[in-house]
Amino acid sequence: MALDTLYRCVYPLKPQERTRTKPMKVLCLGLPRTATDSLRVALTSLGYSYVYHGFDHIADANDCVNWVDLWKLKTSGQPIKRADFDRVIGHCEAVTDAPACMFYKELIEAYPEAKIIVNYREDVEAWHRSVVTSWSTAEKQAGWSHPLLCWFHSKMFWVNVNEHRLTYGGLWKHDYRKYAKDTYRDHYADLRDLTKNMPEDKVLEFKPQDGWGPLCEFLGKGIPEEEYPNRNALEAVVAQVLKSLMQDANEAWRNLALTVGLGVAGAGMVIWNS
């Protein structure tokens, strides 16, 4: 898109150029708010390194450029190659949460050797309440300034483009209150249809209440002594997202002030010389 070409000139940020350094072993393809961070911690405890989560691309805006490019390929019907994914997740043995789960079909095709975990919640209504609460809380706490500051900092800009196109546009269809439950039903129906004829040792349907037993049996791992992780506290999720989103805010404010100052100075010069 011509607009994206302009964005790359105004907001220069290089995409990642990673290569695969270890095999992809586990694809956790369930939606956000299905205890994905608990699953990340669990897989890490079982020895998988690195486990990519939705926090990663928000914390490292260069990743967002890759995901935006991948989304353009997906939505335009162009094939996504293994190397395209490796550029952003080549250092990972496992993935979970969005944006990875939005590419479930492409990831399964790119990494046929990986095991698949369909992480889910039984109560769709409870899941939807969790989505609405977490996203609306994050929006409220980010405040009015965040959409403005995104235009004055390259990293914040690309995080915002990623969230707008993939999460809000692609996942929630621009209205998580209205459409998130439709997304849930469509996502799992399609994912289950895609995996229904795969061997039992290839696919695991998993909810957090299942704990270590089924997960460790599926992955061929011993059961750890500690309890299965519980990392779904809303406050922690929102705090981590906001910390990542706003970490460059001070620099953005300086850029905004400089832009306004230059504009005022330029206007002053025009008036002075007129």
Short mmCIF file of C-alpha atoms in Angstrom, two decimals:
data_model
loop_
_atom_site.label_atom_id
_atom_site.label_comp_id
_atom_site.label_asym_id
_atom_site.label_seq_id
_atom_site.Cartn_x
_atom_site.Cartn_y
_atom_site.Cartn_z
CA MET A 1 0.00 0.00 0.00
CA ALA A 2 1.21 3.49 -0.87
CA LEU A 3 0.28 4.70 2.61
CA ASP A 4 2.54 2.08 4.20
CA THR A 5 5.42 3.28 2.04
CA LEU A 6 4.85 6.78 3.39
CA TYR A 7 4.66 5.43 6.96
CA ARG A 8 8.02 3.68 6.56
CA CYS A 9 9.60 6.96 5.45
CA VAL A 10 8.08 9.06 8.23
CA TYR A 11 8.40 6.39 10.95
CA PRO A 12 11.52 4.41 10.06
CA LEU A 13 11.84 1.21 12.06
CA LYS A 14 13.58 -1.88 10.73
CA PRO A 15 11.76 -5.21 10.90
CA GLN A 16 13.49 -8.11 12.61
CA GLU A 17 15.78 -10.25 10.45
CA ARG A 18 16.10 -13.31 12.67
CA THR A 19 16.84 -16.78 11.37
CA ARG A 20 15.76 -20.06 12.91
CA THR A 21 18.25 -21.07 15.57
CA LYS A 22 16.24 -23.94 17.10
CA PRO A 23 13.31 -26.09 15.97
CA MET A 24 9.74 -24.92 16.48
CA LYS A 25 8.23 -27.47 18.85
CA VAL A 26 4.88 -26.20 20.15
CA LEU A 27 2.19 -24.01 18.58
CA CYS A 28 -0.38 -22.80 21.13
CA LEU A 29 -3.10 -21.44 18.88
CA GLY A 30 -5.89 -20.43 21.26
CA LEU A 31 -7.11 -16.85 21.58
CA PRO A 32 -5.96 -14.24 24.12
CA ARG A 33 -7.50 -14.40 27.59
CA THR A 34 -7.38 -18.21 27.65
CA ALA A 35 -4.59 -18.23 30.25
CA THR A 36 -1.97 -17.80 27.55
CA ASP A 37 0.59 -16.26 29.92
CA SER A 38 0.15 -19.16 32.34
CA LEU A 39 0.79 -21.49 29.41
CA ARG A 40 3.87 -19.48 28.48
CA VAL A 41 5.25 -19.86 32.00
CA ALA A 42 4.36 -23.55 32.05
CA LEU A 43 6.15 -24.25 28.78
CA THR A 44 9.17 -22.29 29.95
CA SER A 45 9.23 -24.37 33.15
CA LEU A 46 9.20 -27.50 31.01
CA GLY A 47 12.33 -26.37 29.22
CA TYR A 48 11.05 -24.67 26.07
CA SER A 49 13.00 -21.57 25.14
CA TYR A 50 11.99 -19.09 23.95
CA VAL A 51 8.15 -19.01 24.27
CA TYR A 52 6.75 -16.09 22.28
CA HIS A 53 3.76 -14.29 23.81
CA GLY A 54 1.65 -11.27 22.93
CA PHE A 55 3.69 -9.14 25.31
CA ASP A 56 6.78 -9.65 23.17
CA HIS A 57 5.68 -7.71 20.12
CA ILE A 58 4.39 -4.84 22.25
CA ALA A 59 7.66 -4.67 24.17
CA ASP A 60 9.77 -4.79 20.99
CA ALA A 61 8.21 -2.57 18.34
CA ASN A 62 10.50 -3.93 15.62
CA ASP A 63 8.50 -7.15 15.87
CA CYS A 64 5.36 -5.16 15.07
CA VAL A 65 6.73 -4.21 11.66
CA ASN A 66 7.10 -7.92 10.88
CA TRP A 67 3.60 -8.77 12.07
CA VAL A 68 2.10 -5.92 10.06
CA ASP A 69 3.90 -7.24 6.97
CA LEU A 70 2.69 -10.79 7.70
CA TRP A 71 -0.87 -9.52 8.11
CA LYS A 72 -0.68 -7.80 4.72
CA LEU A 73 0.38 -11.10 3.15
CA LYS A 74 -2.43 -12.98 4.88
CA THR A 75 -5.21 -10.52 4.08
CA SER A 76 -4.11 -10.20 0.46
CA GLY A 77 -4.13 -13.97 -0.01
CA GLN A 78 -0.40 -14.23 -0.60
CA PRO A 79 1.50 -17.25 0.76
CA ILE A 80 3.50 -16.86 3.97
CA LYS A 81 6.74 -18.81 3.92
CA ARG A 82 8.52 -20.37 6.86
CA ALA A 83 11.32 -17.83 6.46
CA ASP A 84 8.79 -15.00 6.78
CA PHE A 85 7.79 -16.27 10.23
CA ASP A 86 11.38 -17.06 11.18
CA ARG A 87 12.33 -13.41 10.79
CA VAL A 88 10.25 -12.59 13.86
CA ILE A 89 10.00 -15.89 15.79
CA GLY A 90 13.12 -17.71 14.61
CA HIS A 91 14.51 -17.68 18.15
CA CYS A 92 11.44 -19.45 19.57
CA GLU A 93 10.58 -23.07 20.31
CA ALA A 94 6.95 -22.22 21.09
CA VAL A 95 4.38 -19.50 20.51
CA THR A 96 1.18 -18.52 22.30
CA ASP A 97 -1.36 -15.66 22.34
CA ALA A 98 -1.93 -13.03 19.64
CA PRO A 99 -0.72 -12.15 17.09
CA ALA A 100 0.63 -15.67 16.51
CA CYS A 101 -2.75 -17.34 17.05
CA MET A 102 -4.23 -15.24 14.24
CA PHE A 103 -1.95 -17.12 11.82
CA TYR A 104 -2.91 -20.59 13.03
CA LYS A 105 -3.36 -22.08 9.56
CA GLU A 106 -0.16 -20.55 8.20
CA LEU A 107 1.87 -21.58 11.25
CA ILE A 108 0.66 -25.17 11.05
CA GLU A 109 1.70 -25.25 7.38
CA ALA A 110 5.05 -23.55 8.06
CA TYR A 111 6.00 -25.82 10.98
CA PRO A 112 4.45 -29.25 10.30
CA GLU A 113 6.83 -30.83 12.81
CA ALA A 114 5.44 -28.84 15.76
CA LYS A 115 2.85 -30.12 18.22
CA ILE A 116 -0.38 -28.13 18.43
CA ILE A 117 -2.14 -27.03 21.60
CA VAL A 118 -5.69 -25.72 21.28
CA ASN A 119 -5.92 -23.72 24.50
CA TYR A 120 -9.45 -22.57 25.32
CA ARG A 121 -11.96 -21.66 28.01
CA GLU A 122 -15.18 -23.60 28.46
CA ASP A 123 -17.30 -20.60 29.40
CA VAL A 124 -17.46 -18.27 26.38
CA GLU A 125 -19.45 -15.67 28.33
CA ALA A 126 -16.80 -15.54 31.05
CA TRP A 127 -14.09 -15.30 28.41
CA HIS A 128 -15.92 -12.40 26.75
CA ARG A 129 -16.25 -10.54 30.05
CA SER A 130 -12.51 -10.98 30.55
CA VAL A 131 -11.77 -9.58 27.09
CA VAL A 132 -14.03 -6.56 27.58
CA THR A 133 -12.66 -5.84 31.04
CA SER A 134 -9.00 -6.16 30.10
CA TRP A 135 -9.14 -4.17 26.86
CA SER A 136 -11.40 -1.43 28.18
CA THR A 137 -9.26 -1.08 31.30
CA ALA A 138 -6.10 -0.78 29.23
CA GLU A 139 -7.74 1.84 26.99
CA LYS A 140 -8.92 3.85 29.97
CA GLN A 141 -5.58 3.77 31.75
CA ALA A 142 -3.66 4.65 28.59
CA GLY A 143 -5.64 7.89 28.55
CA TRP A 144 -6.41 10.45 25.88
CA SER A 145 -2.77 11.17 25.11
CA HIS A 146 -1.77 7.76 23.76
CA PRO A 147 -3.45 8.05 20.32
CA LEU A 148 -1.86 11.49 19.94
CA LEU A 149 1.63 10.47 21.05
CA CYS A 150 1.72 7.55 18.61
CA TRP A 151 2.16 10.06 15.77
CA PHE A 152 5.34 11.44 17.37
CA HIS A 153 7.37 8.30 18.06
CA SER A 154 8.30 5.55 15.61
CA LYS A 155 8.08 2.67 18.08
CA MET A 156 4.75 3.80 19.49
CA PHE A 157 3.47 4.32 15.95
CA TRP A 158 4.20 0.77 14.79
CA VAL A 159 2.82 -0.77 17.98
CA ASN A 160 -0.35 1.23 17.37
CA VAL A 161 -0.56 0.17 13.70
CA ASN A 162 -0.11 -3.45 14.76
CA GLU A 163 -2.80 -3.23 17.42
CA HIS A 164 -5.20 -1.34 15.17
CA ARG A 165 -4.89 -3.64 12.17
CA LEU A 166 -4.35 -7.04 13.76
CA THR A 167 -5.92 -6.99 17.20
CA TYR A 168 -8.72 -4.45 16.90
CA GLY A 169 -9.34 -4.80 13.18
CA GLY A 170 -8.54 -8.44 12.53
CA LEU A 171 -9.30 -10.15 15.82
CA TRP A 172 -12.12 -8.03 17.24
CA LYS A 173 -13.49 -6.59 13.97
CA HIS A 174 -13.15 -3.08 15.47
CA ASP A 175 -15.61 -3.79 18.31
CA TYR A 176 -14.60 -6.36 20.92
CA ARG A 177 -17.81 -5.83 22.88
CA LYS A 178 -19.95 -6.74 19.88
CA TYR A 179 -17.88 -9.21 17.90
CA ALA A 180 -15.43 -10.98 20.23
CA LYS A 181 -17.77 -13.93 20.86
CA ASP A 182 -18.19 -14.38 17.11
CA THR A 183 -14.41 -14.38 16.78
CA TYR A 184 -14.17 -17.02 19.51
CA ARG A 185 -16.68 -19.36 17.90
CA ASP A 186 -15.26 -18.93 14.39
CA HIS A 187 -11.65 -19.30 15.50
CA TYR A 188 -12.14 -22.55 17.40
CA ALA A 189 -14.54 -24.04 14.87
CA ASP A 190 -12.04 -23.47 12.07
CA LEU A 191 -9.04 -24.59 14.14
CA ARG A 192 -10.77 -27.78 15.25
CA ASP A 193 -11.87 -28.53 11.71
CA LEU A 194 -8.31 -28.04 10.54
CA THR A 195 -6.87 -30.44 13.14
CA LYS A 196 -9.67 -33.03 13.47
CA ASN A 197 -7.94 -35.67 11.33
CA MET A 198 -4.50 -35.24 12.85
CA PRO A 199 -3.05 -37.98 15.12
CA GLU A 200 -3.86 -37.82 18.84
CA ASP A 201 -0.23 -37.26 19.71
CA LYS A 202 -0.16 -34.20 17.43
CA VAL A 203 -2.99 -32.10 18.92
CA LEU A 204 -4.03 -31.38 22.52
CA GLU A 205 -7.17 -29.53 23.57
CA PHE A 206 -6.22 -27.83 26.81
CA LYS A 207 -7.81 -25.56 29.39
CA PRO A 208 -5.95 -24.18 32.43
CA GLN A 209 -7.98 -26.29 34.85
CA ASP A 210 -6.43 -29.41 33.30
CA GLY A 211 -3.11 -28.56 34.93
CA TRP A 212 0.22 -30.28 34.43
CA GLY A 213 -0.99 -33.86 33.83
CA PRO A 214 -2.40 -33.77 30.28
CA LEU A 215 0.12 -31.14 29.17
CA CYS A 216 3.17 -33.06 30.36
CA GLU A 217 1.88 -36.36 29.01
CA PHE A 218 1.27 -34.77 25.61
CA LEU A 219 4.73 -33.19 25.51
CA GLY A 220 6.55 -36.17 27.00
CA LYS A 221 7.75 -34.21 30.01
CA GLY A 222 7.91 -34.99 33.72
CA ILE A 223 5.41 -33.21 35.98
CA PRO A 224 7.05 -30.35 37.92
CA GLU A 225 6.70 -30.20 41.71
CA GLU A 226 5.27 -26.68 41.71
CA GLU A 227 1.61 -25.97 41.03
CA TYR A 228 0.51 -25.17 37.51
CA PRO A 229 1.05 -21.40 36.91
CA ASN A 230 -1.77 -18.93 37.42
CA ARG A 231 -0.81 -15.73 35.63
CA ASN A 232 -4.21 -14.44 34.57
CA ALA A 233 -4.54 -11.63 37.10
CA LEU A 234 -6.07 -8.71 35.19
CA GLU A 235 -4.03 -6.08 37.03
CA ALA A 236 -0.75 -7.72 36.04
CA VAL A 237 -1.81 -8.04 32.41
CA VAL A 238 -2.92 -4.42 32.11
CA ALA A 239 0.14 -3.15 33.98
CA GLN A 240 2.53 -5.01 31.68
CA VAL A 241 0.75 -3.84 28.53
CA LEU A 242 0.69 -0.22 29.71
CA LYS A 243 4.34 -0.34 30.72
CA SER A 244 5.25 -1.47 27.22
CA LEU A 245 2.90 0.93 25.44
CA MET A 246 3.96 4.00 27.40
CA GLN A 247 7.69 3.35 27.84
CA ASP A 248 8.52 5.77 25.02
CA ALA A 249 5.91 8.37 25.97
CA ASN A 250 8.38 10.88 27.41
CA GLU A 251 10.36 10.93 24.18
CA ALA A 252 7.12 11.27 22.21
CA TRP A 253 6.13 14.29 24.32
CA ARG A 254 9.51 15.88 23.53
CA ASN A 255 8.99 15.22 19.83
CA LEU A 256 5.52 16.74 20.04
CA ALA A 257 6.83 19.81 21.82
CA LEU A 258 9.62 20.18 19.26
CA THR A 259 7.12 19.88 16.38
CA VAL A 260 4.83 22.49 17.91
CA GLY A 261 7.79 24.75 18.65
CA LEU A 262 9.08 24.53 15.11
CA GLY A 263 5.58 25.18 13.78
CA VAL A 264 5.19 28.25 15.95
CA ALA A 265 8.65 29.50 14.99
CA GLY A 266 7.90 28.95 11.31
CA ALA A 267 4.61 30.80 11.57
CA GLY A 268 6.36 33.61 13.38
CA MET A 269 8.93 33.93 10.60
CA VAL A 270 6.20 34.08 7.98
CA ILE A 271 4.35 36.79 9.88
CA TRP A 272 7.59 38.70 10.52
CA ASN A 273 8.52 38.68 6.84
CA SER A 274 5.05 39.49 5.54
#
